Structure formats: C-alpha cells, structure tokens
Short mmCIF file of C-alpha atoms and ligand atoms in Angstrom, two decimals:
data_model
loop_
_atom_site.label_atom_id
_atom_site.label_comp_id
_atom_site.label_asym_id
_atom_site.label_seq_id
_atom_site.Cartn_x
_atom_site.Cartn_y
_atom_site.Cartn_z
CA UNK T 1 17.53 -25.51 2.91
CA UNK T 2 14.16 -23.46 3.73
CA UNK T 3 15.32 -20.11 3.33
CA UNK T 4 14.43 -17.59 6.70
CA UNK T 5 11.57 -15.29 6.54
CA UNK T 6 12.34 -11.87 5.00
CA UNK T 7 9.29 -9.18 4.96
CA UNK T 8 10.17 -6.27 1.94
CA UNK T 9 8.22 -3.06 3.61
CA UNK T 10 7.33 -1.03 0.51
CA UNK T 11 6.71 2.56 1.02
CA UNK T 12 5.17 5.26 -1.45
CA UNK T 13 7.29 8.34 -0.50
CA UNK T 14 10.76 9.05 1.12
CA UNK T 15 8.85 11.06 3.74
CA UNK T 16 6.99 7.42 4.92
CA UNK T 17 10.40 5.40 4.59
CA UNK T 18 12.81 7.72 6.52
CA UNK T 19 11.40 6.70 9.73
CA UNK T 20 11.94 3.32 9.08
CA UNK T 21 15.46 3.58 7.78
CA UNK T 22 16.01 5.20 10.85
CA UNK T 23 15.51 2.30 12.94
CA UNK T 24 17.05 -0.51 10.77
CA UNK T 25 20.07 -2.47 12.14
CA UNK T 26 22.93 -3.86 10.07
CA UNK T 27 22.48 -2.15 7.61
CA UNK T 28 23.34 -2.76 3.84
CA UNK T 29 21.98 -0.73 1.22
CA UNK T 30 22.11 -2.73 -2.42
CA UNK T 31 21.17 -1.67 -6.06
CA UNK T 32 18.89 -3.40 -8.48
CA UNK T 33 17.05 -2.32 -11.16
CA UNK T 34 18.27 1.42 -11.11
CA UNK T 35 16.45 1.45 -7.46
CA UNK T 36 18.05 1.57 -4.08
CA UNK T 37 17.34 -0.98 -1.30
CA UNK T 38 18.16 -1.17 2.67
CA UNK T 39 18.21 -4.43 4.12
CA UNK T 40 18.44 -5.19 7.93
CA UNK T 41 16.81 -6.18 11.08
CA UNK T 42 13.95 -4.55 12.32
CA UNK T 43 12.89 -5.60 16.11
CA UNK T 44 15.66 -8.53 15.09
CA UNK T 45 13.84 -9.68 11.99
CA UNK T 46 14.94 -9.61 8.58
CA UNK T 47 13.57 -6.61 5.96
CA UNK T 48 14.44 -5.32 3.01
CA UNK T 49 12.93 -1.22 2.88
CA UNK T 50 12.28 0.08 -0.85
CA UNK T 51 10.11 2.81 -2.06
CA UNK T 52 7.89 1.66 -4.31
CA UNK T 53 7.40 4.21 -6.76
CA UNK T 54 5.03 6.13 -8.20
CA UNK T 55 1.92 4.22 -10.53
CA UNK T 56 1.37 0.72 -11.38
CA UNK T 57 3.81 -0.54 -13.58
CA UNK T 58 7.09 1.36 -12.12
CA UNK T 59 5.66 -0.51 -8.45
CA UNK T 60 5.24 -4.03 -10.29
CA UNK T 61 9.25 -3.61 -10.87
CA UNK T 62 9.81 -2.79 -7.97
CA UNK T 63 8.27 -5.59 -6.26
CA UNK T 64 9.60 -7.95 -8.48
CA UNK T 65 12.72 -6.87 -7.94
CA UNK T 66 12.30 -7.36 -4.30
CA UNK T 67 10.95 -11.40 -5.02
CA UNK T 68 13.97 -12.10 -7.20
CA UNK T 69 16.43 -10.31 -6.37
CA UNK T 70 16.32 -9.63 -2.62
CA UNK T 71 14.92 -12.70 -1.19
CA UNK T 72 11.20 -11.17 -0.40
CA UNK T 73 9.08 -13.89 1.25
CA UNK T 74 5.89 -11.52 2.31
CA UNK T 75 5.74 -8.21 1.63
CA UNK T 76 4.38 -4.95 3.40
CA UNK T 77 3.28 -1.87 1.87
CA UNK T 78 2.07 1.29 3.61
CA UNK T 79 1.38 4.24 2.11
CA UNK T 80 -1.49 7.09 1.49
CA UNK T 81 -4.50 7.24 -0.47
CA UNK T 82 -7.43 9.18 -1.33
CA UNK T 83 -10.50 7.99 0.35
CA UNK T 84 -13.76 7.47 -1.47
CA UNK T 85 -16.07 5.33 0.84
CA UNK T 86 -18.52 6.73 2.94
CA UNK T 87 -17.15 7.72 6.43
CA UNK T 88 -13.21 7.23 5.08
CA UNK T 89 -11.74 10.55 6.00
CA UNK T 90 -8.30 12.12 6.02
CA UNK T 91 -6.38 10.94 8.78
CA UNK T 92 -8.45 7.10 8.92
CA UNK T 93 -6.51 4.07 8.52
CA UNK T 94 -7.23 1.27 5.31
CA UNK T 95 -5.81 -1.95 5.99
CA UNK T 96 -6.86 -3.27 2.28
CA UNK T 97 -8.56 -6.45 2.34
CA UNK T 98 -8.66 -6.69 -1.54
CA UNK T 99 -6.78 -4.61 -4.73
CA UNK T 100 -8.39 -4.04 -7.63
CA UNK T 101 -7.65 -2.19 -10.60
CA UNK T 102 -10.07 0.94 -11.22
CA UNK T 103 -8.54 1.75 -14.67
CA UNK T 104 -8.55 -1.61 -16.47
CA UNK T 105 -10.88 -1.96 -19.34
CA UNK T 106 -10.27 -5.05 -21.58
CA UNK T 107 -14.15 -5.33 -22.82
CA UNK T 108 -15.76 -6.53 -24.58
CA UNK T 109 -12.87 -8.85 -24.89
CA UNK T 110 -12.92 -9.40 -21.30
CA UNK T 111 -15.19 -8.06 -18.15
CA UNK T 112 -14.53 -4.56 -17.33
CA UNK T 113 -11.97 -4.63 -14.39
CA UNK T 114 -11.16 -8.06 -15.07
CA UNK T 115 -7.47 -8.91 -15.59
CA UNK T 116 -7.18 -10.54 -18.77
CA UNK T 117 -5.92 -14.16 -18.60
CA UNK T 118 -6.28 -14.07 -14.63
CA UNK T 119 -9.89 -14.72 -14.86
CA UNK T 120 -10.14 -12.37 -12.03
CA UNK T 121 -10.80 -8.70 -10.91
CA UNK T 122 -9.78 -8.33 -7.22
CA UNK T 123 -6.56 -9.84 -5.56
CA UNK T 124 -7.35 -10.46 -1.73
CA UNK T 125 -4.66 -9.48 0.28
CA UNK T 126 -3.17 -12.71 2.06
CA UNK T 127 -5.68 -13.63 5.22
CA UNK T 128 -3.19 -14.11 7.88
CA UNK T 129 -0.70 -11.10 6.68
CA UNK T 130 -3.59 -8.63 6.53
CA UNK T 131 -5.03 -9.90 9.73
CA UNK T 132 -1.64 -8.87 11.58
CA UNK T 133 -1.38 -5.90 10.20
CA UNK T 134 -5.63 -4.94 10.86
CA UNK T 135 -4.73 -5.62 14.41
CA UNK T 136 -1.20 -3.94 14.72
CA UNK T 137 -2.86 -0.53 12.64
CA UNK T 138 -6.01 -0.77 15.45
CA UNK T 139 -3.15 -0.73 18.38
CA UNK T 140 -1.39 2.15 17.00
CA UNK T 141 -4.64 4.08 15.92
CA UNK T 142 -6.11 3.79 19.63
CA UNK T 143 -3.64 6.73 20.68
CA UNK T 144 -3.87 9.78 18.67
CA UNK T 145 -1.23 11.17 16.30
CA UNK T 146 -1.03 15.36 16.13
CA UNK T 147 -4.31 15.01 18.07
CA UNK T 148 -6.03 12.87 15.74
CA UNK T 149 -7.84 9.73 16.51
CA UNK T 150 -8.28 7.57 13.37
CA UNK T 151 -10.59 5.41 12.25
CA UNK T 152 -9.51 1.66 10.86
CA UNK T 153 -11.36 0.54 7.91
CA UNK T 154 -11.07 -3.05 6.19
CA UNK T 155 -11.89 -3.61 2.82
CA UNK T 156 -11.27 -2.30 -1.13
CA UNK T 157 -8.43 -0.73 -2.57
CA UNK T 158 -8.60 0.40 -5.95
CA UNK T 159 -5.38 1.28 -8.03
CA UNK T 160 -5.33 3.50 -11.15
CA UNK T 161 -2.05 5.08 -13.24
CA UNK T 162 -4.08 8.26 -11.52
CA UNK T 163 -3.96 10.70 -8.84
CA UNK T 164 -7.57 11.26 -8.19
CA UNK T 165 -8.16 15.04 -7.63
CA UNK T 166 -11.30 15.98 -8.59
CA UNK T 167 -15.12 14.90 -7.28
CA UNK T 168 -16.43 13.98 -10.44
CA UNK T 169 -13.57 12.12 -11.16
CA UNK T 170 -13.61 10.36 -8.39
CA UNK T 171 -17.46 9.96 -8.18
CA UNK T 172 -16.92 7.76 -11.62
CA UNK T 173 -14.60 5.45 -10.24
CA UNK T 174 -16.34 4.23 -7.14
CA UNK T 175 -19.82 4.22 -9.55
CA UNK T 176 -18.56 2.15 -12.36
CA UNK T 177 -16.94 -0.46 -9.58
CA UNK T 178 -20.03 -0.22 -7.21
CA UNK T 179 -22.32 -1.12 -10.53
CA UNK T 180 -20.23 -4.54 -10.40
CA UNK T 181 -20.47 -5.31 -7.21
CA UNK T 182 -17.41 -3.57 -6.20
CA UNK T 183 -17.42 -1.07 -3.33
CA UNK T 184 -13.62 0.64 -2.71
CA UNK T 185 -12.40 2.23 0.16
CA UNK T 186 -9.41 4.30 -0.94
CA UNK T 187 -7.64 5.01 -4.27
CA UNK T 188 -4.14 4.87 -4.75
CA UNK T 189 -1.79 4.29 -7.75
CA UNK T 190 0.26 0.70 -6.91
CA UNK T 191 -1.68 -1.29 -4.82
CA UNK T 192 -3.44 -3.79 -7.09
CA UNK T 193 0.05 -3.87 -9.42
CA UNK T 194 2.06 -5.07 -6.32
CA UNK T 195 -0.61 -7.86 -5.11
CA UNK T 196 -0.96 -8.58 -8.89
CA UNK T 197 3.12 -9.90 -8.78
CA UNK T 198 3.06 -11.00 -4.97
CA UNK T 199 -0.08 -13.74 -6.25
CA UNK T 200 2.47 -14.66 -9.41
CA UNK T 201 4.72 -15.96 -7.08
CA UNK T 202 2.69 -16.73 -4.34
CA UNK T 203 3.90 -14.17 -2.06
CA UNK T 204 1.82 -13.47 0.88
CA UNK T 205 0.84 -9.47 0.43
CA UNK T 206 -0.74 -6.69 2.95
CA UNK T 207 -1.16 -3.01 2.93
CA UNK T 208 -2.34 -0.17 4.98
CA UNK T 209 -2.89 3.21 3.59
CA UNK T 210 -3.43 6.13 5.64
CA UNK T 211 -5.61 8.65 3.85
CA UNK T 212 -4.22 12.08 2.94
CA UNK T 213 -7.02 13.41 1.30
CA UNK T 214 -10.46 12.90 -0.24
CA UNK T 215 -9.67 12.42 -3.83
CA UNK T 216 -11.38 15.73 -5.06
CA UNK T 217 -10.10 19.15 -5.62
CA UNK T 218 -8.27 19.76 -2.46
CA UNK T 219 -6.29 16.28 -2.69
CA UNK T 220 -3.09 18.24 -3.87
CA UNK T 221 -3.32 20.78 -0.95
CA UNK T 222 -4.36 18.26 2.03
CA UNK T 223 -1.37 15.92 0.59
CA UNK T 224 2.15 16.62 1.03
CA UNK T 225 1.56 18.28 4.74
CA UNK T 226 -0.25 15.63 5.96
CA UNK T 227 2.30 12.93 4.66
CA UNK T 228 5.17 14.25 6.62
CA UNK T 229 3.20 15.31 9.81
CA UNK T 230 0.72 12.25 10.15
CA UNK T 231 1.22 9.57 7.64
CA UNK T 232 4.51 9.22 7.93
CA UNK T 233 4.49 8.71 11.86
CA UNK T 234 1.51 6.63 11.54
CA UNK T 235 3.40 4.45 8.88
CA UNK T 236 6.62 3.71 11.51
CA UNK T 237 4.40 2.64 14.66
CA UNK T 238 2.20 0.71 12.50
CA UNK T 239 5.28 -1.12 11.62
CA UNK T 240 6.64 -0.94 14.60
CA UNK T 241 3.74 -2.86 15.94
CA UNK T 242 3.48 -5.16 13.51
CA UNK T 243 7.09 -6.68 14.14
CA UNK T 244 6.29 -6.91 17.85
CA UNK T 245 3.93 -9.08 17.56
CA UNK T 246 5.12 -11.07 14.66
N1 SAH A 1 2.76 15.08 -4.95
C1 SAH A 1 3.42 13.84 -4.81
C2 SAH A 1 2.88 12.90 -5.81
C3 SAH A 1 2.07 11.94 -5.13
S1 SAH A 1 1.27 10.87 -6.20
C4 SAH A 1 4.91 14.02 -4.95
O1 SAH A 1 5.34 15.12 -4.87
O2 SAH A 1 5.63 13.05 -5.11
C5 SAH A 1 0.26 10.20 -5.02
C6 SAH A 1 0.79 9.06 -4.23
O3 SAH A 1 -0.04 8.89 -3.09
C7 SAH A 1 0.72 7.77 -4.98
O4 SAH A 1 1.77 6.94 -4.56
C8 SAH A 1 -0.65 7.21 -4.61
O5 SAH A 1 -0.58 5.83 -4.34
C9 SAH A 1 -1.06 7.95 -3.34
N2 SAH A 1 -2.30 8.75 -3.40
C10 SAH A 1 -2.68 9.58 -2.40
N3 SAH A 1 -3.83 10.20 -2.70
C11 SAH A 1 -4.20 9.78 -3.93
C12 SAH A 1 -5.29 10.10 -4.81
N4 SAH A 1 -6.22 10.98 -4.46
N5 SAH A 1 -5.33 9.49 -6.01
C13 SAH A 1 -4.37 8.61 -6.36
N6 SAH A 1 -3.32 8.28 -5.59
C14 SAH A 1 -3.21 8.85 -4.37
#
C-alpha cells in the first residue's frame, strides 16, 4: 500500500504555530519524544503541526520524530531569522534554497563547514517543495501585513547552536562562509539540522523564514514584537497559500 501524503509544518515558536492550530480539522493531538504533536487536515490535506524547538540538535529530534513516528512524507518549516545579506531586512521573506551549517568546524580533518562523512556542506532544499512554497510566500507577500510590504529572497540559510546578536558576530559568519564560496541570506538555529535528517531519509524539505531582526545588537529588542505582530501572520497565509495550491 503507498501510504497518502502527509506534510509535518514545523514551526520555531508557539506564537507562529497558534495560528495554524487554529485552523486544523480533526484534530488529534499525540505525544512522542516528550514533545506534543497536532495532526489534522488543513484545506482537507493531511498535517502533522510540531514546534520544532530551539537549536540544532533538539530540531533534528524533532524531525525525526515526525519521519518515524508520525508518518512525515515532506516537511515544512517556517520560522524567523536574522538576516545577514545585503538588502535582507526585517520584515522580508527567505524561502531557503540551501542549509548550511555556519558553526561546523571538523578541519583539518575535514573542510571547514563540511559535514563529516556526508562529503558535503550545503543541503538544497527539495526543488519542487521549495518552488511551491517561493511562489505561495510571493502571493502572500504582494499584500502588506501591519503595513509592510516584504521582500522575497531565495537562497542560503545558515544554522548555528547561536542566536546571532551582535555585528561583529555576525560579520564573521557571513565572511568565513563567503571566503568558501558561500553567500547566506539569514541565520537561524535549526534549519540545516532538519534538512540534514529530511536528506537521511529522503524526505523532500522547504522553509521560509521571515526575518525578525538583523542579527546585531538590537536582534533581542526587534524579536519577540515582531514575531507575534508580523511573523506569525505572515507564517499562517503563507501556509495557507501553500495548501491551496498544492
Ligand atoms: N527569545 C526567544 C528565543 C528565540 S531564539 C524566546 O523567548 O524563546 C531565536 C529563534 O529564532 C531560533 O529558533 C532561531 O532559529 C530564530 N532566530 C531569529 N533571529 C535569529 C538570530 N539573529 N540568530 C539566530 N537565530 C535567530
């Protein structure tokens, strides 16, 4: 039997998942691995919700979770993120197009970045997933939110156990990626984990991030206001218009 298409939508924060909840139908909520779960229909398709957690490994369990336990066949994930490349301000849109991770340093064992024994640095998001959800974040991003028109960008997402609040800081990251060939738009703290498991089981993966701040000194004070008032309604009709069109 081919089992039917289930999408796991993987929020950061309870602030970007209560919309959602909101409008799930039939609902069940389940337990596994000390994390909570609704599953339902969304526009009449299947979804499990989950919040991912905070950081890279705590996300990795969570996804896998999701895969094993809850029947995940694609998976979602929007969130926020700092932005870091030129013109990515708060309020814009990511849709990642590729996750690497900014704090892993194996050398000289292995290339810095590079994920030992993957022979690789960057995870591409899957093509026809993130080309979905590019189009459904341009839809919803062509009427303004709290009078804000955002930008969509397309391309690097770099993850790091990290929350990225201070210029120089931030300044080193994009640097030591840009000097291999690496040019991120946003940093965030699961991204790269979760693609990392979704290409173990060859998952197709996508995420959108709307940035909350600019990864420097005001990050902490831009955050938690603009998550409730902009990310979080942003995060629902992206969604919303993603399953429309699915
Ligand atoms: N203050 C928050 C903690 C947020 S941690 C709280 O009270 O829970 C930051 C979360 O947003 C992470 O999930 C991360 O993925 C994302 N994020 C947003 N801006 C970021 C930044 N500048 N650096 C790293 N992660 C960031």
């Amino acid at each position: 039997m081919i089992a039917a298409r289930t999408t796991a939508i993987l929020s950061a924060l309870p602030e970007e998942q209560a919309g959602l909840i909101a409008q799930l139908e039939q609902v069940d909520v389940v337990q596994r691995a000390g994390r909570q779960f609704w599953r339902g229909r969304l526009q009449g398709h299947a979804v499990v919700l989950g919040l991912s957690r905070i950081g890279k490994v705590a996300a990795a369990t969570t996804t896998t979770a999701l895969i094993e336990g809850l029947g995940a066949t694609q998976l979602l994930f929007t969130g926020v993120a700092g932005g870091v490349g030129p013109g990515v301000r708060v309020g814009d849109v990511v849709v990642g197009s590729g996750y690497v991770q900014h704090d892993m340093d194996a050398s000289p064992l292995f290339p810095r970045y590079e994920i030992p024994l993957y022979g690789r640095t960057v995870f591409p998001g899957d093509e026809a997933l993130t080309a979905h959800l590019l189009q459904a974040a341009t839809a919803v991003a062509a009427h303004p939110v709290a009078g804000w028109s955002p930008a969509v960008h397309h391309g690097l997402i770099a993850s790091g156990d990290q929350f990225v609040n201070g210029l120089v800081h931030s300044e080193n990251i994009v640097a030591g990626l840009q000097a291999l060939g690496h040019m991120p738009l946003a940093v965030e703290m699961e991204g790269a984990a979760v693609a990392q498991v979704c290409a173990d089981y060859g998952i197709p993966f996508a995420a959108v991030r709307t940035i909350s701040d600019r990864a420097d000194a005001t990050a902490h004070v831009d955050f938690t206001q603009f998550v409730t008032e902009v990310a979080s309604v942003y995060a629902q009709r992206i969604v919303a218009q993603f399953f429309k069109t699915l």
